[in-house]
Amino acid sequence: MLDRQHLTILREIARAGSVTAAADRLNISQSAISHAIAKLEARFGVALWRKKGRLLELTQAGEYLLLLAERVVPEFEHAERVLADFSQGRRGALRIGMECHPCEKWLMRVTAPYLTAWPDVDLEVKTAFRFDGIAAVQAHEIDLLITPDPVHLEGLTFKPVFDYELVLALPYSHALASRTYVEPTDLAQETLLTVPVSEDRLDIYTRFLIPAAIRPARRRTAETVDLLLQLASAGRGIAVLPDWLVHEADLPLATLRMGKEGMMKSINVGMRTEDTGTAYVDGFLDFAGSFGASA
């Protein structure tokens, strides 16, 4: 039966010019080469080479197999390298989901150097912020979840990558702009600008307004953080955003703490515990830790 060894032998003999040289390159004996080729010739009833003086000359059948070897053997070698990459965590697919609108800007900082450092990893980012990220990780629909709200569940691991503070962003002309912090009652007559997710996923509600039994006069949503910042700057409402995003926006916006102690948060990367230790996953976590919000 024809196999890869036969093709490898023919290719090396053609490249080296002799059985002796090919045997040295392949680290096998000359007799092993001769025996393997003789067995193949007997199996199919053809000669693959003939001696011409001190040289070997391929027959028509030998030339055919050599052309096949030049196509097929490199594919085998490539496949072996790919499998080795998979086994050592250098190659794979990394699907990332986000439950955090502001995280998108931060993630772009991480992905550029990561793609350069891990060229054989296919990276996919899901920005469908309304999906259930935890369920998606558990169902193997995504591999990593970027979230400010880690959970403690068996089989899942969360790693905090940077801390930030949620602050109130509003124009300097606003009546509250001179304050250093606000209380829930200060927002009762305001238009609150938020991303379009349910209230139970917004810290401004769950940690600040609802415990005080306060609701803003109006809530207005925008699909992007950039638009929220522009609306706040134009005096169309007040937005609650990570401090670093407001500072980077370079817009005429004052920032106030949410309560005297402020509202601190962390961005976490969640994954299946079974995937910890995979080289390209650990590589992403290394970059994530290096490109915090203040980077």
Short mmCIF file of N, CA and C in Angstrom, two decimals, residues 95-256:
data_model
loop_
_atom_site.label_atom_id
_atom_site.label_comp_id
_atom_site.label_asym_id
_atom_site.label_seq_id
_atom_site.Cartn_x
_atom_site.Cartn_y
_atom_site.Cartn_z
N ARG A 95 -13.46 33.09 20.89
CA ARG A 95 -14.69 33.86 20.68
C ARG A 95 -14.99 34.64 21.97
N ILE A 96 -15.07 35.94 21.82
CA ILE A 96 -15.22 36.82 22.99
C ILE A 96 -16.58 37.51 22.94
N GLY A 97 -17.29 37.47 24.04
CA GLY A 97 -18.56 38.18 24.15
C GLY A 97 -18.45 39.28 25.19
N MET A 98 -19.24 40.33 25.03
CA MET A 98 -19.19 41.46 25.97
C MET A 98 -20.56 41.76 26.53
N GLU A 99 -20.63 41.97 27.84
CA GLU A 99 -21.85 42.41 28.51
C GLU A 99 -21.70 43.86 28.97
N CYS A 100 -20.85 44.58 28.32
CA CYS A 100 -20.48 45.91 28.81
C CYS A 100 -20.19 46.81 27.63
N HIS A 101 -21.06 47.80 27.39
CA HIS A 101 -20.84 48.73 26.28
C HIS A 101 -19.49 49.45 26.36
N PRO A 102 -19.14 50.04 27.51
CA PRO A 102 -17.86 50.76 27.58
C PRO A 102 -16.65 49.88 27.36
N CYS A 103 -16.81 48.56 27.57
CA CYS A 103 -15.66 47.66 27.42
C CYS A 103 -15.17 47.55 25.99
N GLU A 104 -16.04 47.93 25.05
CA GLU A 104 -15.66 47.77 23.64
C GLU A 104 -14.41 48.58 23.31
N LYS A 105 -14.34 49.81 23.80
CA LYS A 105 -13.17 50.63 23.53
C LYS A 105 -11.92 50.02 24.16
N TRP A 106 -12.08 49.53 25.37
CA TRP A 106 -10.93 48.89 26.03
C TRP A 106 -10.49 47.63 25.28
N LEU A 107 -11.46 46.84 24.82
CA LEU A 107 -11.13 45.60 24.14
C LEU A 107 -10.34 45.85 22.86
N MET A 108 -10.63 46.94 22.17
CA MET A 108 -9.89 47.25 20.95
C MET A 108 -8.41 47.49 21.24
N ARG A 109 -8.11 47.98 22.43
CA ARG A 109 -6.71 48.15 22.82
C ARG A 109 -6.00 46.81 22.96
N VAL A 110 -6.75 45.83 23.42
CA VAL A 110 -6.17 44.51 23.68
C VAL A 110 -6.03 43.70 22.40
N THR A 111 -7.03 43.79 21.52
CA THR A 111 -7.05 42.90 20.36
C THR A 111 -5.93 43.18 19.37
N ALA A 112 -5.57 44.45 19.16
CA ALA A 112 -4.54 44.76 18.16
C ALA A 112 -3.20 44.07 18.48
N PRO A 113 -2.63 44.26 19.66
CA PRO A 113 -1.38 43.57 19.95
C PRO A 113 -1.55 42.06 20.07
N TYR A 114 -2.73 41.61 20.52
CA TYR A 114 -2.97 40.17 20.65
C TYR A 114 -2.93 39.50 19.28
N LEU A 115 -3.58 40.10 18.30
CA LEU A 115 -3.59 39.53 16.95
C LEU A 115 -2.18 39.43 16.38
N THR A 116 -1.34 40.40 16.71
CA THR A 116 0.04 40.36 16.24
C THR A 116 0.83 39.25 16.93
N ALA A 117 0.60 39.11 18.22
CA ALA A 117 1.36 38.12 18.99
C ALA A 117 0.88 36.68 18.75
N TRP A 118 -0.39 36.53 18.37
CA TRP A 118 -0.97 35.19 18.17
C TRP A 118 -1.57 35.10 16.78
N PRO A 119 -0.75 35.07 15.74
CA PRO A 119 -1.25 35.12 14.35
C PRO A 119 -2.07 33.89 13.95
N ASP A 120 -1.92 32.78 14.65
CA ASP A 120 -2.63 31.56 14.27
C ASP A 120 -3.91 31.33 15.07
N VAL A 121 -4.32 32.33 15.84
CA VAL A 121 -5.56 32.23 16.60
C VAL A 121 -6.63 33.07 15.90
N ASP A 122 -7.76 32.44 15.60
CA ASP A 122 -8.89 33.15 14.99
C ASP A 122 -9.67 33.85 16.11
N LEU A 123 -9.78 35.17 15.99
CA LEU A 123 -10.45 35.95 17.03
C LEU A 123 -11.79 36.46 16.53
N GLU A 124 -12.81 36.25 17.34
CA GLU A 124 -14.17 36.72 17.00
C GLU A 124 -14.73 37.44 18.22
N VAL A 125 -15.32 38.60 17.98
CA VAL A 125 -15.89 39.39 19.07
C VAL A 125 -17.37 39.57 18.84
N LYS A 126 -18.17 39.21 19.84
CA LYS A 126 -19.62 39.39 19.77
C LYS A 126 -20.00 40.60 20.61
N THR A 127 -20.64 41.57 19.99
CA THR A 127 -21.02 42.79 20.70
C THR A 127 -22.53 42.88 20.88
N ALA A 128 -23.19 41.73 20.90
CA ALA A 128 -24.64 41.71 21.15
C ALA A 128 -24.86 41.83 22.65
N PHE A 129 -24.93 43.05 23.13
CA PHE A 129 -24.90 43.30 24.57
C PHE A 129 -26.13 42.77 25.31
N ARG A 130 -27.17 42.43 24.57
CA ARG A 130 -28.38 41.97 25.25
C ARG A 130 -28.38 40.46 25.48
N PHE A 131 -27.36 39.75 25.02
CA PHE A 131 -27.37 38.30 25.18
C PHE A 131 -26.97 37.90 26.60
N ASP A 132 -27.29 36.66 26.95
CA ASP A 132 -26.95 36.14 28.27
C ASP A 132 -25.53 35.58 28.20
N GLY A 133 -24.58 36.37 28.65
CA GLY A 133 -23.18 35.99 28.50
C GLY A 133 -22.80 34.73 29.26
N ILE A 134 -23.31 34.58 30.47
CA ILE A 134 -22.97 33.41 31.28
C ILE A 134 -23.45 32.14 30.58
N ALA A 135 -24.69 32.17 30.10
CA ALA A 135 -25.23 30.99 29.39
C ALA A 135 -24.43 30.71 28.13
N ALA A 136 -23.97 31.77 27.46
CA ALA A 136 -23.21 31.59 26.22
C ALA A 136 -21.87 30.91 26.50
N VAL A 137 -21.21 31.27 27.60
CA VAL A 137 -19.96 30.61 27.97
C VAL A 137 -20.21 29.15 28.31
N GLN A 138 -21.23 28.91 29.11
CA GLN A 138 -21.53 27.54 29.52
C GLN A 138 -21.90 26.66 28.33
N ALA A 139 -22.56 27.24 27.32
CA ALA A 139 -22.99 26.48 26.15
C ALA A 139 -21.91 26.41 25.07
N HIS A 140 -20.71 26.93 25.35
CA HIS A 140 -19.59 26.93 24.41
C HIS A 140 -19.88 27.77 23.16
N GLU A 141 -20.80 28.74 23.29
CA GLU A 141 -21.05 29.65 22.18
C GLU A 141 -19.98 30.73 22.11
N ILE A 142 -19.42 31.08 23.26
CA ILE A 142 -18.26 31.97 23.34
C ILE A 142 -17.26 31.34 24.30
N ASP A 143 -16.02 31.83 24.24
CA ASP A 143 -14.96 31.28 25.09
C ASP A 143 -14.62 32.21 26.25
N LEU A 144 -14.71 33.51 26.01
CA LEU A 144 -14.43 34.49 27.06
C LEU A 144 -15.58 35.48 27.14
N LEU A 145 -15.86 35.92 28.34
CA LEU A 145 -16.90 36.92 28.56
C LEU A 145 -16.30 38.12 29.27
N ILE A 146 -16.43 39.29 28.65
CA ILE A 146 -15.97 40.53 29.28
C ILE A 146 -17.17 41.13 30.01
N THR A 147 -17.07 41.22 31.32
CA THR A 147 -18.22 41.65 32.10
C THR A 147 -17.80 42.39 33.37
N PRO A 148 -18.59 43.36 33.80
CA PRO A 148 -18.33 44.00 35.09
C PRO A 148 -19.01 43.27 36.24
N ASP A 149 -19.72 42.20 35.92
CA ASP A 149 -20.52 41.52 36.94
C ASP A 149 -20.21 40.02 36.97
N PRO A 150 -19.10 39.62 37.59
CA PRO A 150 -18.76 38.19 37.67
C PRO A 150 -19.75 37.45 38.57
N VAL A 151 -19.87 36.17 38.32
CA VAL A 151 -20.74 35.33 39.14
C VAL A 151 -19.94 34.14 39.63
N HIS A 152 -20.38 33.55 40.71
CA HIS A 152 -19.70 32.38 41.27
C HIS A 152 -20.51 31.14 40.91
N LEU A 153 -20.08 30.45 39.85
CA LEU A 153 -20.74 29.24 39.40
C LEU A 153 -19.70 28.15 39.16
N GLU A 154 -20.06 26.94 39.47
CA GLU A 154 -19.16 25.83 39.25
C GLU A 154 -18.83 25.71 37.76
N GLY A 155 -17.55 25.54 37.47
CA GLY A 155 -17.12 25.38 36.09
C GLY A 155 -16.74 26.67 35.41
N LEU A 156 -16.93 27.81 36.09
CA LEU A 156 -16.57 29.11 35.52
C LEU A 156 -15.51 29.78 36.39
N THR A 157 -14.62 30.49 35.73
CA THR A 157 -13.56 31.25 36.41
C THR A 157 -13.58 32.68 35.90
N PHE A 158 -13.47 33.64 36.81
CA PHE A 158 -13.43 35.06 36.44
C PHE A 158 -12.14 35.68 36.95
N LYS A 159 -11.52 36.47 36.08
CA LYS A 159 -10.28 37.16 36.46
C LYS A 159 -10.47 38.66 36.30
N PRO A 160 -10.34 39.44 37.38
CA PRO A 160 -10.44 40.90 37.24
C PRO A 160 -9.21 41.44 36.52
N VAL A 161 -9.44 42.35 35.57
CA VAL A 161 -8.30 42.87 34.80
C VAL A 161 -8.05 44.36 35.02
N PHE A 162 -9.11 45.12 35.40
CA PHE A 162 -8.83 46.50 35.84
C PHE A 162 -10.02 47.07 36.59
N ASP A 163 -9.74 48.03 37.45
CA ASP A 163 -10.75 48.69 38.25
C ASP A 163 -11.03 50.09 37.69
N TYR A 164 -12.24 50.55 37.93
CA TYR A 164 -12.58 51.91 37.50
C TYR A 164 -13.71 52.41 38.39
N GLU A 165 -14.06 53.68 38.24
CA GLU A 165 -15.16 54.26 39.00
C GLU A 165 -16.24 54.74 38.04
N LEU A 166 -17.48 54.42 38.35
CA LEU A 166 -18.60 54.97 37.61
C LEU A 166 -18.85 56.39 38.11
N VAL A 167 -18.92 57.31 37.17
CA VAL A 167 -19.12 58.71 37.55
C VAL A 167 -20.27 59.31 36.74
N LEU A 168 -20.80 60.39 37.26
CA LEU A 168 -21.85 61.13 36.56
C LEU A 168 -21.17 62.14 35.64
N ALA A 169 -21.52 62.13 34.36
CA ALA A 169 -20.95 63.06 33.38
C ALA A 169 -22.04 64.05 32.95
N LEU A 170 -21.74 65.34 33.07
CA LEU A 170 -22.72 66.37 32.73
C LEU A 170 -21.99 67.65 32.33
N PRO A 171 -22.62 68.52 31.58
CA PRO A 171 -21.93 69.74 31.14
C PRO A 171 -21.62 70.66 32.32
N TYR A 172 -20.59 71.47 32.14
CA TYR A 172 -20.19 72.38 33.21
C TYR A 172 -21.27 73.41 33.55
N SER A 173 -22.20 73.62 32.60
CA SER A 173 -23.27 74.58 32.85
C SER A 173 -24.39 74.01 33.71
N HIS A 174 -24.35 72.72 33.97
CA HIS A 174 -25.42 72.09 34.74
C HIS A 174 -25.37 72.55 36.20
N ALA A 175 -26.55 72.61 36.83
CA ALA A 175 -26.64 73.09 38.21
C ALA A 175 -25.86 72.23 39.19
N LEU A 176 -25.66 70.95 38.86
CA LEU A 176 -24.94 70.06 39.76
C LEU A 176 -23.42 70.05 39.53
N ALA A 177 -22.97 70.72 38.49
CA ALA A 177 -21.57 70.60 38.08
C ALA A 177 -20.57 71.06 39.14
N SER A 178 -20.98 71.92 40.01
CA SER A 178 -20.06 72.43 41.04
C SER A 178 -19.93 71.48 42.22
N ARG A 179 -20.74 70.45 42.25
CA ARG A 179 -20.70 69.50 43.36
C ARG A 179 -19.56 68.50 43.13
N THR A 180 -19.12 67.82 44.19
CA THR A 180 -18.12 66.76 44.06
C THR A 180 -18.77 65.39 43.98
N TYR A 181 -19.98 65.29 44.53
CA TYR A 181 -20.72 64.03 44.44
C TYR A 181 -22.21 64.33 44.50
N VAL A 182 -23.00 63.33 44.09
CA VAL A 182 -24.46 63.50 44.11
C VAL A 182 -25.09 62.40 44.95
N GLU A 183 -26.28 62.68 45.46
CA GLU A 183 -27.09 61.70 46.15
C GLU A 183 -28.24 61.29 45.23
N PRO A 184 -28.88 60.17 45.48
CA PRO A 184 -29.98 59.73 44.61
C PRO A 184 -31.05 60.80 44.40
N THR A 185 -31.40 61.52 45.43
CA THR A 185 -32.46 62.53 45.30
C THR A 185 -32.09 63.62 44.29
N ASP A 186 -30.80 63.84 44.08
CA ASP A 186 -30.36 64.87 43.12
C ASP A 186 -30.74 64.52 41.69
N LEU A 187 -31.06 63.26 41.44
CA LEU A 187 -31.34 62.82 40.07
C LEU A 187 -32.82 62.68 39.79
N ALA A 188 -33.66 62.98 40.75
CA ALA A 188 -35.10 62.76 40.61
C ALA A 188 -35.73 63.60 39.50
N GLN A 189 -35.16 64.73 39.20
CA GLN A 189 -35.72 65.61 38.16
C GLN A 189 -34.88 65.60 36.88
N GLU A 190 -33.97 64.65 36.76
CA GLU A 190 -33.05 64.65 35.63
C GLU A 190 -33.44 63.64 34.54
N THR A 191 -32.91 63.90 33.34
CA THR A 191 -32.99 62.93 32.24
C THR A 191 -31.72 62.09 32.29
N LEU A 192 -31.90 60.81 32.49
CA LEU A 192 -30.75 59.91 32.62
C LEU A 192 -30.45 59.26 31.27
N LEU A 193 -29.21 59.38 30.84
CA LEU A 193 -28.76 58.79 29.57
C LEU A 193 -28.08 57.47 29.85
N THR A 194 -28.58 56.40 29.23
CA THR A 194 -27.98 55.08 29.46
C THR A 194 -27.92 54.29 28.14
N VAL A 195 -27.21 53.19 28.19
CA VAL A 195 -27.23 52.25 27.06
C VAL A 195 -28.56 51.48 27.11
N PRO A 196 -28.99 50.88 26.00
CA PRO A 196 -30.32 50.27 25.94
C PRO A 196 -30.37 48.85 26.51
N VAL A 197 -30.21 48.75 27.83
CA VAL A 197 -30.37 47.46 28.51
C VAL A 197 -31.36 47.67 29.65
N SER A 198 -31.84 46.57 30.21
CA SER A 198 -32.83 46.67 31.28
C SER A 198 -32.24 47.31 32.53
N GLU A 199 -33.09 47.87 33.34
CA GLU A 199 -32.64 48.57 34.55
C GLU A 199 -31.88 47.65 35.50
N ASP A 200 -32.26 46.36 35.51
CA ASP A 200 -31.60 45.45 36.45
C ASP A 200 -30.17 45.13 36.03
N ARG A 201 -29.74 45.65 34.89
CA ARG A 201 -28.36 45.48 34.47
C ARG A 201 -27.58 46.79 34.53
N LEU A 202 -28.16 47.80 35.12
CA LEU A 202 -27.50 49.10 35.23
C LEU A 202 -27.23 49.41 36.69
N ASP A 203 -25.97 49.60 37.04
CA ASP A 203 -25.59 49.87 38.43
C ASP A 203 -26.21 51.15 38.97
N ILE A 204 -26.43 52.13 38.10
CA ILE A 204 -27.02 53.38 38.56
C ILE A 204 -28.40 53.12 39.17
N TYR A 205 -29.09 52.12 38.66
CA TYR A 205 -30.39 51.75 39.23
C TYR A 205 -30.23 50.80 40.41
N THR A 206 -29.52 49.68 40.20
CA THR A 206 -29.49 48.62 41.22
C THR A 206 -28.71 49.03 42.47
N ARG A 207 -27.69 49.87 42.30
CA ARG A 207 -26.84 50.20 43.44
C ARG A 207 -27.07 51.61 43.98
N PHE A 208 -27.79 52.44 43.24
CA PHE A 208 -27.88 53.85 43.63
C PHE A 208 -29.32 54.34 43.77
N LEU A 209 -30.11 54.20 42.69
CA LEU A 209 -31.44 54.78 42.69
C LEU A 209 -32.49 53.91 43.39
N ILE A 210 -32.55 52.64 43.00
CA ILE A 210 -33.61 51.76 43.54
C ILE A 210 -33.50 51.59 45.06
N PRO A 211 -32.30 51.40 45.64
CA PRO A 211 -32.21 51.30 47.10
C PRO A 211 -32.75 52.54 47.82
N ALA A 212 -32.69 53.69 47.14
CA ALA A 212 -33.20 54.92 47.74
C ALA A 212 -34.63 55.22 47.31
N ALA A 213 -35.25 54.29 46.57
CA ALA A 213 -36.63 54.47 46.08
C ALA A 213 -36.77 55.75 45.25
N ILE A 214 -35.76 56.02 44.42
CA ILE A 214 -35.76 57.20 43.57
C ILE A 214 -35.69 56.74 42.11
N ARG A 215 -36.40 57.47 41.24
CA ARG A 215 -36.31 57.23 39.81
C ARG A 215 -36.09 58.57 39.13
N PRO A 216 -35.33 58.59 38.03
CA PRO A 216 -35.14 59.85 37.31
C PRO A 216 -36.45 60.26 36.62
N ALA A 217 -36.55 61.51 36.28
CA ALA A 217 -37.76 62.00 35.62
C ALA A 217 -37.93 61.34 34.25
N ARG A 218 -36.81 61.05 33.60
CA ARG A 218 -36.88 60.47 32.26
C ARG A 218 -35.61 59.66 32.01
N ARG A 219 -35.76 58.61 31.25
CA ARG A 219 -34.60 57.84 30.82
C ARG A 219 -34.55 57.84 29.30
N ARG A 220 -33.38 58.13 28.77
CA ARG A 220 -33.17 58.13 27.32
C ARG A 220 -31.99 57.22 27.00
N THR A 221 -32.10 56.41 25.97
CA THR A 221 -31.03 55.46 25.66
C THR A 221 -30.33 55.82 24.36
N ALA A 222 -29.09 55.36 24.25
CA ALA A 222 -28.30 55.51 23.02
C ALA A 222 -27.49 54.24 22.82
N GLU A 223 -27.31 53.84 21.57
CA GLU A 223 -26.65 52.57 21.26
C GLU A 223 -25.15 52.58 21.52
N THR A 224 -24.53 53.75 21.45
CA THR A 224 -23.08 53.81 21.60
C THR A 224 -22.67 54.74 22.73
N VAL A 225 -21.52 54.45 23.30
CA VAL A 225 -20.98 55.30 24.36
C VAL A 225 -20.63 56.68 23.81
N ASP A 226 -20.12 56.72 22.59
CA ASP A 226 -19.77 58.02 21.99
C ASP A 226 -20.98 58.93 21.90
N LEU A 227 -22.12 58.35 21.53
CA LEU A 227 -23.34 59.17 21.44
C LEU A 227 -23.79 59.62 22.82
N LEU A 228 -23.67 58.75 23.82
CA LEU A 228 -24.01 59.14 25.19
C LEU A 228 -23.18 60.35 25.61
N LEU A 229 -21.91 60.31 25.32
CA LEU A 229 -21.03 61.42 25.70
C LEU A 229 -21.41 62.70 24.97
N GLN A 230 -21.74 62.58 23.69
CA GLN A 230 -22.13 63.76 22.93
C GLN A 230 -23.44 64.34 23.45
N LEU A 231 -24.39 63.47 23.76
CA LEU A 231 -25.66 63.95 24.30
C LEU A 231 -25.48 64.65 25.64
N ALA A 232 -24.66 64.06 26.50
CA ALA A 232 -24.39 64.68 27.80
C ALA A 232 -23.71 66.03 27.62
N SER A 233 -22.74 66.08 26.71
CA SER A 233 -22.02 67.33 26.47
C SER A 233 -22.94 68.42 25.94
N ALA A 234 -23.97 68.00 25.18
CA ALA A 234 -24.91 68.97 24.61
C ALA A 234 -26.02 69.34 25.58
N GLY A 235 -25.97 68.82 26.81
CA GLY A 235 -26.98 69.15 27.80
C GLY A 235 -28.30 68.45 27.63
N ARG A 236 -28.30 67.31 26.90
CA ARG A 236 -29.55 66.57 26.68
C ARG A 236 -29.87 65.61 27.82
N GLY A 237 -29.02 65.54 28.81
CA GLY A 237 -29.23 64.65 29.94
C GLY A 237 -27.91 64.42 30.65
N ILE A 238 -27.92 63.56 31.65
CA ILE A 238 -26.70 63.23 32.38
C ILE A 238 -26.43 61.74 32.21
N ALA A 239 -25.16 61.38 32.05
CA ALA A 239 -24.80 59.99 31.79
C ALA A 239 -23.93 59.46 32.91
N VAL A 240 -24.05 58.17 33.18
CA VAL A 240 -23.19 57.51 34.15
C VAL A 240 -22.27 56.57 33.38
N LEU A 241 -20.97 56.85 33.45
CA LEU A 241 -20.00 56.12 32.63
C LEU A 241 -18.72 55.90 33.42
N PRO A 242 -17.87 54.99 32.98
CA PRO A 242 -16.56 54.83 33.62
C PRO A 242 -15.76 56.12 33.54
N ASP A 243 -15.07 56.42 34.62
CA ASP A 243 -14.32 57.68 34.67
C ASP A 243 -13.32 57.80 33.53
N TRP A 244 -12.65 56.69 33.18
CA TRP A 244 -11.61 56.78 32.15
C TRP A 244 -12.19 57.10 30.78
N LEU A 245 -13.41 56.64 30.50
CA LEU A 245 -14.02 56.95 29.22
C LEU A 245 -14.35 58.43 29.10
N VAL A 246 -14.86 59.01 30.18
CA VAL A 246 -15.19 60.42 30.16
C VAL A 246 -13.92 61.26 30.00
N HIS A 247 -12.87 60.89 30.70
CA HIS A 247 -11.63 61.66 30.62
C HIS A 247 -11.00 61.57 29.24
N GLU A 248 -11.09 60.41 28.62
CA GLU A 248 -10.51 60.24 27.29
C GLU A 248 -11.31 60.95 26.20
N ALA A 249 -12.59 61.21 26.46
CA ALA A 249 -13.44 61.79 25.43
C ALA A 249 -13.04 63.22 25.07
N ASP A 250 -12.35 63.90 25.97
CA ASP A 250 -11.90 65.27 25.72
C ASP A 250 -13.08 66.18 25.33
N LEU A 251 -14.16 66.05 26.09
CA LEU A 251 -15.33 66.89 25.90
C LEU A 251 -15.54 67.76 27.14
N PRO A 252 -16.24 68.88 26.99
CA PRO A 252 -16.47 69.76 28.16
C PRO A 252 -17.48 69.17 29.13
N LEU A 253 -17.04 68.17 29.87
CA LEU A 253 -17.91 67.46 30.80
C LEU A 253 -17.30 67.46 32.20
N ALA A 254 -18.13 67.76 33.17
CA ALA A 254 -17.73 67.62 34.57
C ALA A 254 -18.05 66.20 35.01
N THR A 255 -17.31 65.71 35.98
CA THR A 255 -17.57 64.37 36.51
C THR A 255 -17.80 64.46 38.02
N LEU A 256 -18.83 63.76 38.47
CA LEU A 256 -19.19 63.75 39.88
C LEU A 256 -19.25 62.31 40.37
#
